[in-house]
Coordinates of C-alpha atoms in Angstrom, one line a residue:
M309 CA -117.3 -17.5 -2.5
S310 CA -120.9 -16.5 -2.1
H311 CA -120.1 -12.8 -2.1
P312 CA -117.0 -12.2 -4.3
K313 CA -114.7 -9.4 -3.2
Q314 CA -113.7 -6.8 -5.8
Y315 CA -110.2 -5.3 -5.9
T316 CA -108.8 -2.2 -7.5
A317 CA -105.2 -1.1 -8.0
L318 CA -103.4 2.3 -7.8
P319 CA -100.6 1.8 -10.3
A320 CA -98.7 4.9 -9.2
F321 CA -98.2 3.5 -5.7
G322 CA -98.8 -0.2 -6.3
V323 CA -101.5 -0.5 -3.6
I324 CA -104.3 -3.0 -3.9
G325 CA -107.4 -2.6 -1.8
E326 CA -111.0 -3.6 -1.4
H327 CA -113.7 -1.3 -2.6
G328 CA -117.5 -1.4 -2.4
H329 CA -119.7 -2.5 0.5
D330 CA -119.2 -5.7 2.4
T331 CA -122.7 -7.1 1.9
E332 CA -121.6 -10.4 3.5
R333 CA -121.0 -8.7 6.8
R334 CA -124.2 -6.7 6.7
H335 CA -126.4 -9.6 5.8
R336 CA -125.1 -12.4 7.9
P337 CA -127.8 -14.6 9.5
Q338 CA -128.1 -14.8 13.2
P339 CA -126.3 -17.8 14.8
A340 CA -128.3 -20.9 15.3
L341 CA -128.1 -21.9 19.0
P342 CA -128.4 -25.7 19.5
G343 CA -129.1 -27.5 22.7
P344 CA -126.6 -28.9 25.3
A345 CA -123.3 -30.4 24.2
D346 CA -123.7 -33.8 22.6
L347 CA -120.0 -34.7 22.2
T348 CA -119.1 -37.7 24.3
G349 CA -116.8 -36.9 27.2
V350 CA -117.2 -33.1 26.9
G351 CA -118.7 -31.3 29.9
L352 CA -120.1 -34.5 31.3
P353 CA -120.2 -35.5 35.0
T354 CA -117.2 -37.6 36.1
D355 CA -119.6 -40.5 37.0
F356 CA -121.0 -40.6 33.5
P357 CA -120.1 -44.0 31.9
A358 CA -118.7 -42.4 28.7
E359 CA -116.6 -39.9 30.7
Q360 CA -115.3 -42.7 33.0
L361 CA -114.3 -44.7 30.0
R362 CA -112.5 -41.7 28.5
R363 CA -110.5 -41.0 31.6
R364 CA -109.7 -44.7 32.0
L365 CA -108.5 -45.0 28.4
R366 CA -106.3 -41.9 28.7
Q367 CA -104.6 -43.3 31.8
M368 CA -104.1 -46.8 30.4
L369 CA -102.8 -45.5 27.0
S370 CA -100.2 -43.2 28.7
T371 CA -98.9 -46.1 30.8
R372 CA -98.8 -48.7 28.1
L373 CA -97.2 -46.5 25.4
A374 CA -94.5 -45.6 27.9
E375 CA -93.9 -49.3 28.6
M376 CA -93.7 -50.0 24.8
A377 CA -91.2 -47.1 24.3
R378 CA -89.0 -48.5 27.0
A379 CA -89.2 -52.0 25.5
D380 CA -88.3 -50.6 22.1
D381 CA -85.3 -48.8 23.5
A382 CA -84.1 -51.9 25.4
A383 CA -84.4 -54.0 22.3
G384 CA -82.6 -51.4 20.1
R385 CA -85.6 -51.1 17.7
P386 CA -85.7 -48.0 15.5
P387 CA -88.1 -45.2 16.3
T388 CA -91.7 -45.7 15.0
T389 CA -93.4 -43.4 12.6
A390 CA -96.4 -41.2 13.5
G391 CA -98.7 -43.6 11.6
E392 CA -97.3 -46.6 13.4
R393 CA -97.6 -44.9 16.8
R394 CA -101.3 -44.1 16.1
T395 CA -102.0 -47.7 14.9
R396 CA -100.3 -49.0 18.1
A397 CA -102.2 -46.6 20.3
E398 CA -105.6 -47.6 18.7
A399 CA -104.9 -51.3 19.4
V400 CA -104.1 -50.4 23.0
L401 CA -107.3 -48.4 23.3
I402 CA -109.5 -51.2 21.9
E403 CA -108.0 -53.7 24.3
A404 CA -108.3 -51.3 27.2
A405 CA -111.9 -50.6 26.4
E406 CA -112.7 -54.3 26.5
E407 CA -110.9 -54.6 29.9
H408 CA -112.9 -51.7 31.2
A409 CA -116.2 -53.2 30.0
R410 CA -115.4 -56.5 31.6
A411 CA -114.5 -54.8 34.9
R412 CA -117.7 -52.8 35.0
L413 CA -119.9 -55.8 34.2
S414 CA -118.2 -57.9 36.9
H415 CA -119.2 -55.3 39.4
G416 CA -122.7 -54.9 38.1
G417 CA -122.1 -51.6 36.4
G418 CA -123.3 -50.4 33.0
V419 CA -121.3 -50.2 29.8
V420 CA -121.5 -47.7 27.0
A421 CA -122.9 -48.6 23.6
P422 CA -120.5 -49.9 20.9
E423 CA -120.8 -46.7 18.8
T424 CA -120.2 -44.5 21.9
E425 CA -117.1 -46.6 22.8
Q426 CA -115.7 -46.1 19.3
H427 CA -116.4 -42.4 19.5
V428 CA -114.5 -42.2 22.8
I429 CA -111.5 -44.1 21.3
T430 CA -111.4 -41.7 18.4
Q431 CA -111.6 -38.8 20.8
V432 CA -108.6 -40.0 22.9
L433 CA -106.6 -40.6 19.7
D434 CA -107.4 -37.1 18.6
E435 CA -106.2 -35.7 21.9
L436 CA -102.9 -37.5 21.6
F437 CA -102.2 -37.2 17.9
G438 CA -104.5 -34.5 16.6
M439 CA -106.3 -31.4 17.7
A440 CA -108.4 -33.0 20.4
G441 CA -112.0 -31.6 20.4
L442 CA -111.1 -29.3 17.6
E443 CA -110.3 -32.2 15.2
P444 CA -113.8 -32.6 13.8
L445 CA -114.2 -28.9 13.2
L446 CA -110.8 -28.7 11.4
R447 CA -111.8 -31.7 9.3
N448 CA -114.9 -29.8 8.0
P449 CA -113.8 -28.0 4.9
R450 CA -116.9 -25.7 5.0
I451 CA -115.8 -24.1 8.3
E452 CA -113.7 -21.0 7.8
N453 CA -113.4 -19.5 11.3
I454 CA -113.5 -21.1 14.8
N455 CA -113.9 -19.0 17.9
V456 CA -113.8 -20.7 21.4
N457 CA -114.8 -18.7 24.5
G458 CA -114.3 -21.0 27.4
T459 CA -116.8 -23.8 26.6
A460 CA -118.8 -21.8 24.1
V461 CA -117.8 -22.6 20.5
F462 CA -118.9 -20.5 17.5
V463 CA -118.0 -21.2 13.9
R464 CA -118.4 -19.3 10.7
Y465 CA -118.9 -21.2 7.4
A466 CA -117.5 -20.2 4.0
D467 CA -120.9 -19.0 3.0
G468 CA -121.0 -16.5 5.9
R469 CA -123.4 -18.6 8.0
R470 CA -122.7 -18.7 11.8
E471 CA -123.5 -21.4 14.2
Q472 CA -122.9 -22.4 17.8
L473 CA -121.6 -25.9 18.3
P474 CA -121.0 -28.2 21.3
A475 CA -117.9 -27.5 23.5
V476 CA -114.5 -28.8 22.5
T477 CA -113.2 -29.1 26.1
G478 CA -114.8 -29.9 29.4
S479 CA -113.5 -26.8 31.3
D480 CA -111.5 -23.6 31.0
A481 CA -108.4 -25.5 32.4
E482 CA -108.7 -28.1 29.7
L483 CA -108.9 -25.4 27.0
I484 CA -105.7 -23.7 28.4
E485 CA -103.9 -27.0 28.4
L486 CA -105.0 -27.7 24.8
I487 CA -103.8 -24.3 23.7
R488 CA -100.5 -24.8 25.4
S489 CA -100.1 -28.2 23.7
L490 CA -101.0 -26.8 20.2
A491 CA -98.6 -23.8 20.7
A492 CA -95.8 -26.1 21.8
R493 CA -96.2 -28.1 18.5
S494 CA -96.5 -25.0 16.3
G495 CA -93.0 -24.6 15.0
M496 CA -89.4 -23.7 15.6
E497 CA -89.7 -21.5 18.7
E498 CA -91.2 -21.8 22.2
R499 CA -94.7 -20.2 22.4
R500 CA -95.6 -19.5 26.0
F501 CA -99.1 -19.2 27.2
D502 CA -99.5 -18.3 30.9
R503 CA -100.4 -15.3 33.1
G504 CA -97.0 -13.7 32.3
T505 CA -97.7 -14.1 28.5
P506 CA -101.5 -14.0 28.3
G507 CA -101.6 -13.8 24.5
V508 CA -100.1 -16.3 22.0
S509 CA -100.1 -16.5 18.2
F510 CA -99.2 -19.7 16.4
H511 CA -100.1 -21.9 13.4
L512 CA -101.6 -25.4 13.4
P513 CA -100.2 -28.3 11.4
G514 CA -102.7 -27.7 8.6
G515 CA -101.6 -24.1 8.2
E516 CA -104.5 -22.5 10.1
R517 CA -103.6 -19.4 12.0
A518 CA -104.5 -19.3 15.7
F519 CA -104.5 -16.7 18.5
A520 CA -105.4 -17.3 22.1
V521 CA -105.8 -15.1 25.1
M522 CA -106.2 -15.7 28.9
A523 CA -105.9 -13.8 32.2
V524 CA -107.0 -10.5 30.7
T525 CA -110.4 -12.0 29.8
A526 CA -113.0 -13.6 32.0
R527 CA -112.5 -17.0 30.3
P528 CA -109.7 -18.2 28.0
S529 CA -110.5 -17.6 24.3
L530 CA -109.1 -19.2 21.1
S531 CA -109.6 -17.9 17.6
I532 CA -108.7 -20.0 14.5
R533 CA -108.6 -18.7 11.0
R534 CA -108.2 -21.0 8.1
H535 CA -107.3 -20.4 4.5
R536 CA -109.3 -22.4 2.0
F537 CA -106.8 -21.6 -0.8
E538 CA -103.3 -22.5 0.3
K539 CA -102.2 -22.6 -3.4
V540 CA -103.9 -20.1 -5.6
R541 CA -103.1 -18.2 -8.8
L542 CA -104.5 -15.1 -10.3
A543 CA -106.4 -17.2 -12.8
D544 CA -108.1 -19.0 -10.0
L545 CA -109.3 -15.7 -8.5
R546 CA -110.6 -14.7 -11.9
Q547 CA -112.5 -18.0 -12.2
M548 CA -114.0 -17.3 -8.7
E549 CA -115.0 -13.8 -10.0
T550 CA -112.9 -12.1 -7.4
I551 CA -111.1 -10.2 -10.2
D552 CA -111.9 -9.8 -13.9
Q553 CA -109.8 -10.5 -16.9
G554 CA -108.5 -7.0 -17.2
L555 CA -107.3 -6.8 -13.6
E556 CA -105.8 -10.3 -13.8
T557 CA -103.7 -9.1 -16.8
F558 CA -102.7 -5.9 -15.1
L559 CA -101.7 -7.6 -11.8
R560 CA -99.6 -10.2 -13.6
A561 CA -97.8 -7.5 -15.6
A562 CA -97.2 -5.5 -12.3
V563 CA -95.6 -8.5 -10.7
R564 CA -93.4 -9.4 -13.6
A565 CA -92.4 -5.8 -14.1
R566 CA -91.2 -5.9 -10.5
K567 CA -93.6 -3.2 -9.2
N568 CA -93.8 -2.9 -5.4
I569 CA -97.3 -4.0 -4.2
L570 CA -99.2 -3.5 -0.9
V571 CA -102.4 -5.4 -0.5
T572 CA -104.9 -3.7 1.8
G573 CA -108.3 -4.6 3.2
G574 CA -110.2 -5.4 6.4
T575 CA -109.9 -8.5 8.6
A576 CA -110.6 -11.9 6.8
I577 CA -111.2 -10.1 3.5
G578 CA -108.7 -12.2 1.5
K579 CA -105.4 -10.3 1.7
T580 CA -103.2 -13.3 2.2
T581 CA -105.0 -15.2 -0.6
M582 CA -104.4 -12.3 -2.9
L583 CA -100.7 -12.1 -1.8
R584 CA -100.3 -15.8 -2.6
A585 CA -101.9 -15.3 -6.0
L586 CA -99.5 -12.5 -6.8
A587 CA -96.5 -14.5 -5.6
S588 CA -97.5 -17.3 -8.0
E589 CA -96.6 -15.0 -10.8
I590 CA -93.0 -14.6 -9.6
P591 CA -90.5 -16.5 -11.8
P592 CA -89.1 -19.7 -10.1
W593 CA -85.5 -18.6 -10.4
E594 CA -86.0 -15.6 -8.1
R595 CA -84.8 -15.7 -4.5
L596 CA -87.6 -14.8 -2.0
I597 CA -87.4 -13.9 1.7
T598 CA -90.7 -13.9 3.5
I599 CA -91.2 -12.2 6.9
E600 CA -94.1 -13.0 9.1
D601 CA -95.3 -12.7 12.7
T602 CA -96.7 -16.2 12.4
F603 CA -96.0 -18.5 9.5
E604 CA -99.0 -18.3 7.2
L605 CA -97.9 -17.7 3.5
G606 CA -96.3 -21.1 3.0
L607 CA -94.4 -20.1 -0.2
D608 CA -91.5 -22.3 0.9
A609 CA -93.8 -25.3 0.9
D610 CA -94.1 -25.2 -3.0
R611 CA -90.6 -26.2 -4.1
V612 CA -91.6 -26.3 -7.7
A613 CA -93.0 -22.8 -8.0
H614 CA -90.6 -21.3 -5.5
P615 CA -87.5 -23.4 -5.0
D616 CA -85.4 -20.6 -3.4
V617 CA -87.3 -19.3 -0.4
V618 CA -86.2 -18.4 3.1
A619 CA -89.2 -18.1 5.4
M620 CA -88.6 -16.2 8.7
Q621 CA -90.8 -15.8 11.7
A622 CA -90.6 -13.2 14.4
R623 CA -89.6 -14.5 17.8
E624 CA -91.1 -13.6 21.2
A625 CA -89.0 -13.1 24.4
N626 CA -88.1 -16.2 26.4
V627 CA -88.9 -16.7 30.1
E628 CA -86.0 -14.3 31.0
G629 CA -87.5 -11.6 28.8
R630 CA -84.7 -11.9 26.2
G631 CA -84.3 -13.1 22.7
T632 CA -87.0 -11.0 21.0
V633 CA -86.6 -10.7 17.2
S634 CA -89.1 -8.3 15.7
Q635 CA -90.4 -8.3 12.1
A636 CA -88.5 -5.0 11.6
E637 CA -85.2 -6.7 12.5
L638 CA -86.0 -9.6 10.3
V639 CA -86.6 -7.2 7.3
R640 CA -83.2 -5.7 8.0
W641 CA -81.6 -9.2 8.1
A642 CA -83.4 -10.1 4.9
L643 CA -81.7 -7.3 3.0
R644 CA -78.4 -8.9 3.7
M645 CA -79.4 -12.3 2.3
S646 CA -79.3 -11.4 -1.4
P647 CA -83.0 -11.4 -2.0
D648 CA -84.7 -10.7 -5.3
R649 CA -87.9 -9.8 -3.4
V650 CA -88.8 -9.3 0.2
I651 CA -92.4 -10.3 1.1
V652 CA -93.8 -9.1 4.5
G653 CA -96.9 -11.2 5.4
E654 CA -98.5 -8.3 7.4
V655 CA -97.2 -4.8 7.9
R656 CA -98.3 -3.5 11.3
G657 CA -95.5 -1.6 12.9
P658 CA -92.0 -0.2 12.5
E659 CA -91.0 -2.8 9.9
V660 CA -92.5 -0.4 7.4
I661 CA -89.3 1.6 7.2
P662 CA -86.9 -1.2 6.4
M663 CA -89.6 -2.6 4.0
C664 CA -89.7 0.7 2.1
N665 CA -85.9 0.6 2.1
A666 CA -86.1 -2.8 0.5
M667 CA -88.5 -1.5 -2.1
S668 CA -86.3 1.4 -3.0
Q669 CA -82.8 -0.1 -2.8
G670 CA -82.6 -2.7 -5.5
N671 CA -85.3 -5.1 -4.3
D672 CA -88.1 -3.9 -6.5
G673 CA -91.1 -6.2 -6.7
S674 CA -91.4 -6.6 -3.0
M675 CA -94.9 -7.1 -1.5
G676 CA -96.8 -7.0 1.8
T677 CA -100.3 -6.8 3.3
L678 CA -101.8 -4.0 5.5
H679 CA -105.0 -3.8 7.5
S680 CA -106.9 -0.8 6.1
S681 CA -110.5 0.0 5.2
S682 CA -109.4 1.8 2.0
S683 CA -106.5 2.4 -0.3
R684 CA -106.4 6.0 0.8
G685 CA -106.3 5.0 4.4
A686 CA -103.3 2.8 3.8
F687 CA -101.0 5.8 3.5
T688 CA -102.1 7.2 6.8
K689 CA -101.4 3.8 8.4
L690 CA -97.9 3.6 6.8
A691 CA -97.1 7.1 8.1
A692 CA -98.3 6.1 11.6
Y693 CA -96.2 3.0 11.6
A694 CA -93.1 4.8 10.3
V695 CA -92.9 7.1 13.3
Q696 CA -92.6 4.0 15.5
G697 CA -89.3 2.9 13.9
V698 CA -85.9 3.3 15.4
E699 CA -84.8 5.1 12.2
R700 CA -87.3 7.8 12.9
R701 CA -85.9 8.4 16.4
L702 CA -82.3 8.6 15.4

């Protein structure tokens, strides 16, 4: 971290919050604006050779993979793995690219350079098996935030630097289809994205958190936040100079003494990272229930540190407007599941009341995060959220 965040703790209330000035936000350099998009197949005319090749490869791949799948079913062969499907698809694309080149040469047309052809093949593979035009950005470990506004793409690096990059899709319609595809693959429940549901929150296979919006904006927009520290301990934060030795010792003692803790701070300030670090101090024999709007904590992924974890995610309404399960309801359910601790990924509504019930009815040591500019302001937020709960209206 180029500008380490400093945290303080209020032991009487178990609130952790950021203090001091956010110099990183005040001294960010202006974005560098490059020239036109230079990604093959993105925003290019349909008669451009590389774009024609991309469209042809997508069509031929879809047809031939379907034929192969039918042949496998007819022969009774077992389903292929993801790696085998990608290898098979790459072989199909290489052959299809050669056929396309021969056809164009026979009609006196031009062909793309070998390196461009390989780039197009990789792009088509990413569209089918990866994140399409987002794939190269998600592969870059230095990129922390990705914001897509139509065909305009802006990224923020870990050092705070911002930059505008080439488009990841050729049009707004392609961006909407990409978002729908990613949301559909995001997890257990359907995540709709249309004019009836113009906002959608989901996570990507790599654990990145994504939010997209359409219809209420002039152009569709996608925001992706990634966590550089999926597994982190308090000792790691000390080594990065986020906390000092004294605070590390205090926080470790607070977790092991089963003190209730609420981590506060602004957007992208490191609340989830701090919550993960605190959770790393929980003994492995304890049963944890995590509540999130969108899966992000990932405590259930580490079966060595946390073998007994039930991760629950809020559910949106279906197309009939039914089936909603709020975070508040999930917290109430969690209290019936014999938890040692209940961890709420982000408190931002009426779930605060059942959370406080959990913290005062035998589930000491529970944790959560809260958006707030200061520790003092956290209590105002908690009171405002509490009046929204059904318990308050009874």
